Coordinates of C-alpha atoms and ligand atoms in Angstrom, one line a residue:
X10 CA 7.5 17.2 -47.7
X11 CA 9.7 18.8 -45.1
X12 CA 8.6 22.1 -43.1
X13 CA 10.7 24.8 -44.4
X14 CA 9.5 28.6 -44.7
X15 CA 6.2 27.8 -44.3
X16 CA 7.2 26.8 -41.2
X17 CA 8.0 30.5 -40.7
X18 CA 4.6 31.9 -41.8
X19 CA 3.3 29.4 -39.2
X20 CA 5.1 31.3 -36.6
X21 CA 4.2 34.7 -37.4
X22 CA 0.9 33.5 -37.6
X23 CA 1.3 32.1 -34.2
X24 CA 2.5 35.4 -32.9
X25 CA -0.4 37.2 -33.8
X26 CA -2.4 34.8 -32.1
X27 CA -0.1 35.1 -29.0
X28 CA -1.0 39.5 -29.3
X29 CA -4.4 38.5 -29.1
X30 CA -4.1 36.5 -26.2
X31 CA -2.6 39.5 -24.4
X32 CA -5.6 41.4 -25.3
X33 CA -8.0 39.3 -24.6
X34 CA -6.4 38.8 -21.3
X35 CA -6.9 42.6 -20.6
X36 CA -10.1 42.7 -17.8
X37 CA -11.4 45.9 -19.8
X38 CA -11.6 43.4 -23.3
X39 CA -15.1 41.2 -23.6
X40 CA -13.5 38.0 -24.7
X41 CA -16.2 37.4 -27.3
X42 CA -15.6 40.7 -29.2
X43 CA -11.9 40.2 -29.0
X44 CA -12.1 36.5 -30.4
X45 CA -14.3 37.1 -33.5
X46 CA -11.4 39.8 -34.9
X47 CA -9.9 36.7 -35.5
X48 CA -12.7 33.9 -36.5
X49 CA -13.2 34.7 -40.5
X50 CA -17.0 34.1 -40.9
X51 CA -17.2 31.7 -43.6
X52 CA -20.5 30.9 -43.7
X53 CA -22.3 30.6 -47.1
X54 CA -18.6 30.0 -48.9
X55 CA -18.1 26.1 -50.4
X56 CA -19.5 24.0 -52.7
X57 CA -23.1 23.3 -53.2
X58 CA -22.7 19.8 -53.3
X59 CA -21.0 17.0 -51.4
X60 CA -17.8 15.1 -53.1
X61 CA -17.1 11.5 -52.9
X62 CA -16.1 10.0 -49.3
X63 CA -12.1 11.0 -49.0
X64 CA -10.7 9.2 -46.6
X65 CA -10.1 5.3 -46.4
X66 CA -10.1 2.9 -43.7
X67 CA -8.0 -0.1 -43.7
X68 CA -9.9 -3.2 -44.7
X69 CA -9.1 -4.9 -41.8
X70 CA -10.0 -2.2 -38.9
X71 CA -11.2 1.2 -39.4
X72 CA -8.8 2.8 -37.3
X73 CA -6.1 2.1 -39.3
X74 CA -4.8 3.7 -42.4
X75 CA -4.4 0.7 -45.1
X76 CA -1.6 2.5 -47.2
X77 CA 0.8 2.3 -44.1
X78 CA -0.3 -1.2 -42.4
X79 CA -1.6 -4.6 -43.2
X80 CA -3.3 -5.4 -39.8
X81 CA -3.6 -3.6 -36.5
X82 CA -1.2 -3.2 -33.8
X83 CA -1.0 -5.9 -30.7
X84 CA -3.2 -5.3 -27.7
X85 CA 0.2 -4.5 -26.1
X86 CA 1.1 -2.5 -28.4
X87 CA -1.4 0.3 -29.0
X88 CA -1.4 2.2 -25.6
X89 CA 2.0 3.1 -26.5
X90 CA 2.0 4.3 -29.7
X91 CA -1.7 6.1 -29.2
X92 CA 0.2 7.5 -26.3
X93 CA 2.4 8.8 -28.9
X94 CA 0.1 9.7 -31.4
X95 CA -2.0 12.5 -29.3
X96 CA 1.5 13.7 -27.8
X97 CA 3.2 14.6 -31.0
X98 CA -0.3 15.7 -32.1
X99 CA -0.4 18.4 -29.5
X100 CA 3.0 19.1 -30.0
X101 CA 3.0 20.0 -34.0
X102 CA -0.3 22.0 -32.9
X103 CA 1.3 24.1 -30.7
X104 CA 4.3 24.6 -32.6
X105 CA 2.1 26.0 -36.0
X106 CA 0.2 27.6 -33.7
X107 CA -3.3 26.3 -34.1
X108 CA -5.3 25.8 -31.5
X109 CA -7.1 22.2 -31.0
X110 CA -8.2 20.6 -27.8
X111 CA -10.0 17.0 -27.1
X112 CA -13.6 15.7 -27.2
X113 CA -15.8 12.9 -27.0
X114 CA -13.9 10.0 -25.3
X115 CA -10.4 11.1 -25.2
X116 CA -12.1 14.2 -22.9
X117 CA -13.8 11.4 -20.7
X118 CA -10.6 9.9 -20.6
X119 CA -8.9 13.2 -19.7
X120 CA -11.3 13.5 -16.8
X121 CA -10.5 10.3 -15.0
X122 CA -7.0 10.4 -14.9
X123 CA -5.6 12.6 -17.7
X124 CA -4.8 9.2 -19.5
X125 CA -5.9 7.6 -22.5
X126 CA -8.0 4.7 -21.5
X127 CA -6.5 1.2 -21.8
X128 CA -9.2 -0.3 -24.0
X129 CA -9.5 2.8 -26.5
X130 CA -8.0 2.7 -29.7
X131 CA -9.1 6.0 -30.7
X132 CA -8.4 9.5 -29.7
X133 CA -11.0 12.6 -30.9
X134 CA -9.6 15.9 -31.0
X135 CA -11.3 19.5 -32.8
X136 CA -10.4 22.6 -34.5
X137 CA -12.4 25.6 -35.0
X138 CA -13.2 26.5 -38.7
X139 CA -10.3 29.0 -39.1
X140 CA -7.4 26.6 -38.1
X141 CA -8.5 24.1 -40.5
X142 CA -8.0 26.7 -43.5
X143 CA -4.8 27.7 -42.1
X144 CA -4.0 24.0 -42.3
X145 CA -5.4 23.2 -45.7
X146 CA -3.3 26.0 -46.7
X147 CA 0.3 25.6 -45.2
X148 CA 0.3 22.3 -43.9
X149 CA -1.9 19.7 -46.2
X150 CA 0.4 16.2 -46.3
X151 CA 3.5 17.5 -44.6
X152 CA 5.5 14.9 -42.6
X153 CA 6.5 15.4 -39.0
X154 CA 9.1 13.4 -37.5
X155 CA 9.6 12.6 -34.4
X156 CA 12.6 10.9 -31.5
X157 CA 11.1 8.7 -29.7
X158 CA 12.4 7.3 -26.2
X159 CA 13.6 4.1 -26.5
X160 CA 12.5 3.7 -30.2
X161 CA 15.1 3.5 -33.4
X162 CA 15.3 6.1 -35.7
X163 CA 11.9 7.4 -34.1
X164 CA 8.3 7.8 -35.9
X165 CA 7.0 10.2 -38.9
X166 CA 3.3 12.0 -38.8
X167 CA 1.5 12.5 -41.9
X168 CA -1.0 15.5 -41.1
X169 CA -3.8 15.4 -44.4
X170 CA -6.9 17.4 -45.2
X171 CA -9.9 16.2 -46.3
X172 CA -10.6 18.6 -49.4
X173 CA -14.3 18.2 -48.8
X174 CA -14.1 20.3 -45.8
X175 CA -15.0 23.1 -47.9
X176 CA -18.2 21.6 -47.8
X177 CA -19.8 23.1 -44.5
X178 CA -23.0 20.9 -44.2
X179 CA -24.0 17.4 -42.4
X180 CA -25.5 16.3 -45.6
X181 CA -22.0 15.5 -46.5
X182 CA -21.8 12.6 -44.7
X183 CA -19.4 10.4 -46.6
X184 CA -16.7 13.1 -45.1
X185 CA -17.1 13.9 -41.6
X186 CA -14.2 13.8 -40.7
X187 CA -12.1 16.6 -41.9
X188 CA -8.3 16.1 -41.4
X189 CA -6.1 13.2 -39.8
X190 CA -2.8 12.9 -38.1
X191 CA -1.4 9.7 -38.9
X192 CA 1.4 7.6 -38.0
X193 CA 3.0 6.2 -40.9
X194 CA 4.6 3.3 -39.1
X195 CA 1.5 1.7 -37.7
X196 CA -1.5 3.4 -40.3
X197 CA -2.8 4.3 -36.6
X198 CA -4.7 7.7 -36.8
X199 CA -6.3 10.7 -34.8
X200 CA -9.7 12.2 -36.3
X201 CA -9.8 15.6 -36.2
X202 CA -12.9 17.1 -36.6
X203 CA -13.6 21.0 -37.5
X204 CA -16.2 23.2 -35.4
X205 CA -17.7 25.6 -37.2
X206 CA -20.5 28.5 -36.6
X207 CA -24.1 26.7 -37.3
X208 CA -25.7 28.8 -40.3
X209 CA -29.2 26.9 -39.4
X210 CA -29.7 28.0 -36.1
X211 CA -28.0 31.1 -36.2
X212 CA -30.9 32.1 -38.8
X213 CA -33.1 31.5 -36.4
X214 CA -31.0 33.7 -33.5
X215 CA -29.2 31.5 -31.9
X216 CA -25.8 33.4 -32.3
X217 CA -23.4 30.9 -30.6
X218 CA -24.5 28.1 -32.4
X219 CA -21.9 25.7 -33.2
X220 CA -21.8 22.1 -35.3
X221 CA -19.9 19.5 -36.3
X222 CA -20.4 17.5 -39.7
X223 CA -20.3 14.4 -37.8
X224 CA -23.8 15.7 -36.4
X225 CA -22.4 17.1 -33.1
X226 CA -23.6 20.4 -31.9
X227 CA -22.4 22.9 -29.3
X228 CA -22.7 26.4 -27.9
X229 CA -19.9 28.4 -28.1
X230 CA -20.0 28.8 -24.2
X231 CA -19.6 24.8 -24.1
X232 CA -16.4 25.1 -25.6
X233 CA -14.6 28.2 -24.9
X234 CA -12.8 30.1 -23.5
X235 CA -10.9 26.7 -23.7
X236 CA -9.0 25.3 -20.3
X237 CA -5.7 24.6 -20.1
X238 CA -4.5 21.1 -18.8
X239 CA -2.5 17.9 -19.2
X240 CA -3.3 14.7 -21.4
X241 CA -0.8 11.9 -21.4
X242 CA 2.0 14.2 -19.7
X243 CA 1.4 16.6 -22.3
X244 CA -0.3 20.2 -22.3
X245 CA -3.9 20.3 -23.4
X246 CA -6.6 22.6 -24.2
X247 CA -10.0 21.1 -23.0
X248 CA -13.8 22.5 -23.6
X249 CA -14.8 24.9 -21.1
X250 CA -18.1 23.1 -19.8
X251 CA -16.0 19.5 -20.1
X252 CA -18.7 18.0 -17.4
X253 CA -21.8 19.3 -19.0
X254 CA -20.6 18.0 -22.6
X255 CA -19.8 14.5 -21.1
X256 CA -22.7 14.3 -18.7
X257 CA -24.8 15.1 -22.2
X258 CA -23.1 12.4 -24.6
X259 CA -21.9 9.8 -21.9
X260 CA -24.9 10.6 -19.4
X261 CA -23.2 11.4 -15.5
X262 CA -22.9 7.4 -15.0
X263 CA -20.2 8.1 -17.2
X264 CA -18.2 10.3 -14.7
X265 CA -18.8 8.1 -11.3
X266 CA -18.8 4.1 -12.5
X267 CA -15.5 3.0 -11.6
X268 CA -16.4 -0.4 -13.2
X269 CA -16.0 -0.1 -17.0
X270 CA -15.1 -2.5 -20.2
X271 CA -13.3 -5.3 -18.0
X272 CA -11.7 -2.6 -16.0
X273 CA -12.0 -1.0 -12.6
X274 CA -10.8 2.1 -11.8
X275 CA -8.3 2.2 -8.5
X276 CA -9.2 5.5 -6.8
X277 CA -5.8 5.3 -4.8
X278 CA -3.3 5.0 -8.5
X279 CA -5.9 6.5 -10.5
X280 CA -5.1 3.9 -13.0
X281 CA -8.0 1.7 -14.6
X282 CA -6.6 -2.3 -13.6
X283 CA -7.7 -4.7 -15.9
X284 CA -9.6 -7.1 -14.2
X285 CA -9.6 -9.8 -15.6
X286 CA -6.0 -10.0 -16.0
X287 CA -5.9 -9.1 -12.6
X288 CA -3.2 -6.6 -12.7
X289 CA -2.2 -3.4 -12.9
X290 CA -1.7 -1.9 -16.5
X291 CA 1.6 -1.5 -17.7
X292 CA 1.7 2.0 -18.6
X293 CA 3.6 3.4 -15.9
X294 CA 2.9 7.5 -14.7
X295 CA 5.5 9.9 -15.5
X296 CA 6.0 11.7 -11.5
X297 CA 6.6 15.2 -13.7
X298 CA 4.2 17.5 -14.7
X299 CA 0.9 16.0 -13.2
X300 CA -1.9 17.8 -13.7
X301 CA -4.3 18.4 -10.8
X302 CA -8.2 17.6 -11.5
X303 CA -10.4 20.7 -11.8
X304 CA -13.6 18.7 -10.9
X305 CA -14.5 18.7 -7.6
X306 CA -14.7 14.8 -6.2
X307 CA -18.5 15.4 -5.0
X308 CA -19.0 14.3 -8.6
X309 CA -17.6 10.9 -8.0
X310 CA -20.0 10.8 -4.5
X311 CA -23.2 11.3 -5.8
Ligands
LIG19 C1 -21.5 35.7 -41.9 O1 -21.9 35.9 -43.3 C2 -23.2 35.6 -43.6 C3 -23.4 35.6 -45.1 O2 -22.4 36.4 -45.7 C4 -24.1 36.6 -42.9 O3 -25.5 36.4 -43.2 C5 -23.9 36.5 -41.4 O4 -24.6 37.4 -40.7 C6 -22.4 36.6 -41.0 N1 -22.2 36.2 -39.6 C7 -21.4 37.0 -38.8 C8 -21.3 36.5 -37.4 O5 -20.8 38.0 -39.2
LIG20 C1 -4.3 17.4 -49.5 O1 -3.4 16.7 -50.3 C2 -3.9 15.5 -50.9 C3 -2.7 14.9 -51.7 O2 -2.2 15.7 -52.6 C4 -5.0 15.8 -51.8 O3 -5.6 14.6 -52.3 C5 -6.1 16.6 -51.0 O4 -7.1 17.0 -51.8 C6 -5.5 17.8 -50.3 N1 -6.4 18.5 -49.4 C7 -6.9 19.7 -49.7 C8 -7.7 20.3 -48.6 O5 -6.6 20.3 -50.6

């Protein structure tokens, strides 16, 4: 399926995000008050009981999307096209107007050098609970497409929903996962994951709560107002408190070992070398559009 006119609903619904961004830009507006006029509360709505696990993996990596490949890409291969992957990702995001931004690894990652890292084959980006019902309802299994640099005829996206979404608990654990953008040349995927408010501990007062189905949980603090930034020479959002979410699920090792999976991390290039190939990755920095790290370096001294 081709975008077409609901292509144009997308951007009207973009532009009343955009009005709320000037408001909420407005030093008189609490930021809080002015974001819940547009987070539907949807707690209590969904089925009662989990469905069968949606999504498949490939049988032989579960990265990979079986109905599009029949084994994974080359070591040599999969920087490039995961490179790819998050860009047009963010790109199709921005352009529907639905806000997402990175977690897990891809935001340790992101830390170091704004780069995917060369020994990930994943990439772990979220939505808030609203976005993913805007997507279920204008954007389930439409096709993207893509020019690529360099590449033939360039690359289609596949953007699906998990229809078990609906289901808001972690009991569901057959479908954490509740959408994926896929490239239908390689079966590679991204997992996105949907944040939603947390109906448990907001019974008991906690009123920022926040959960994934994957077991994650957050504070609405941790995450937003979200932070601008670059990822792979392309604009990012990134959580608010990125160094207190990674110092809690990598532990702050994570953010000073420079030594890491065969790799070492050259403070001079801010590129991880491979080590024991004993040269310097391949994936070459784009001079344009750089972004500056936020953290201060006394992180990286400690
Ligand atoms: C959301 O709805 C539920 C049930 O309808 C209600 O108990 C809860 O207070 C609501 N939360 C907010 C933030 O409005
Ligand atoms: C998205 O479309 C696929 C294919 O038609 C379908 O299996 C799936 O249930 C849909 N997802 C939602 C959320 O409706």
């Amino acid at each position: 399926m081709w975008i077409s006119t609901s292509r144009l609903l997308a951007y009207l619904y973009g532009l009343v995000f955009a009005v709320g961004g000037l408001a909420a830009s407005d030093a008189d507006t609490d930021f809080t008050s002015v974001r819940s006029q547009f987070v539907k509360n949807y707690s209590g709505t969904g089925p009662s009981e989990p469905g069968e696990k949606y999504f498949q993996e490939s049988s032989f990596h579960y990265h990979y999307d079986g109905r599009f490949a029949n084994e994974p890409l080359s070591d040599k291969e999969t920087p490039p096209h995961l490179s790819q992957l998050i860009r047009t990702y963010l790109s199709t995001m921005a352009d529907l107007g639905a806000e997402t931004w990175i977690m897990h690894g891809t935001l340790l990652a992101w830390w170091w050098n704004q780069k995917i890292f060369p020994w990930d084959n994943d990439i772990d980006v979220q939505i808030s609970e609203p976005t993913i019902h805007f997507l279920d309802e204008y954007y389930n299994m439409t096709e993207h497409h893509f020019d690529i640099p360099g590449l033939n005829g360039g690359r289609t996206y596949l953007l699906e929903i998990n229809p078990n979404y609906v289901f808001r608990s972690m009991d569901d654990k057959m479908n954490v996962i509740d959408a994926r953008w896929i490239d239908t040349s390689s079966g590679l995927f991204i997992d996105i994951t949907a944040v939603r408010p947390d109906d448990e501990r907001r019974k008991d007062g906690d009123t920022g709560a926040l959960m994934c189905k994957d077991g994650h949980t957050f504070d609405e603090n941790d995450i937003f107002p979200l932070r601008n930034s670059h990822f792979e020479d392309f604009p990012v959002k990134v959580p608010f408190e990125y160094v207190k979410l990674l110092e809690e699920e990598y532990g702050s090792q994570s953010l000073t070992a420079t030594e890491f999976d065969d790799h070492h991390f050259n403070e001079e290039t801010l590129v991880w070398d491979s080590a024991s190939k004993r040269k310097r990755s391949s994936r070459r920095r784009s001079a344009v559009d750089l972004p500056v790290r936020t953290t201060p370096l006394k992180y990286k001294l400690e």
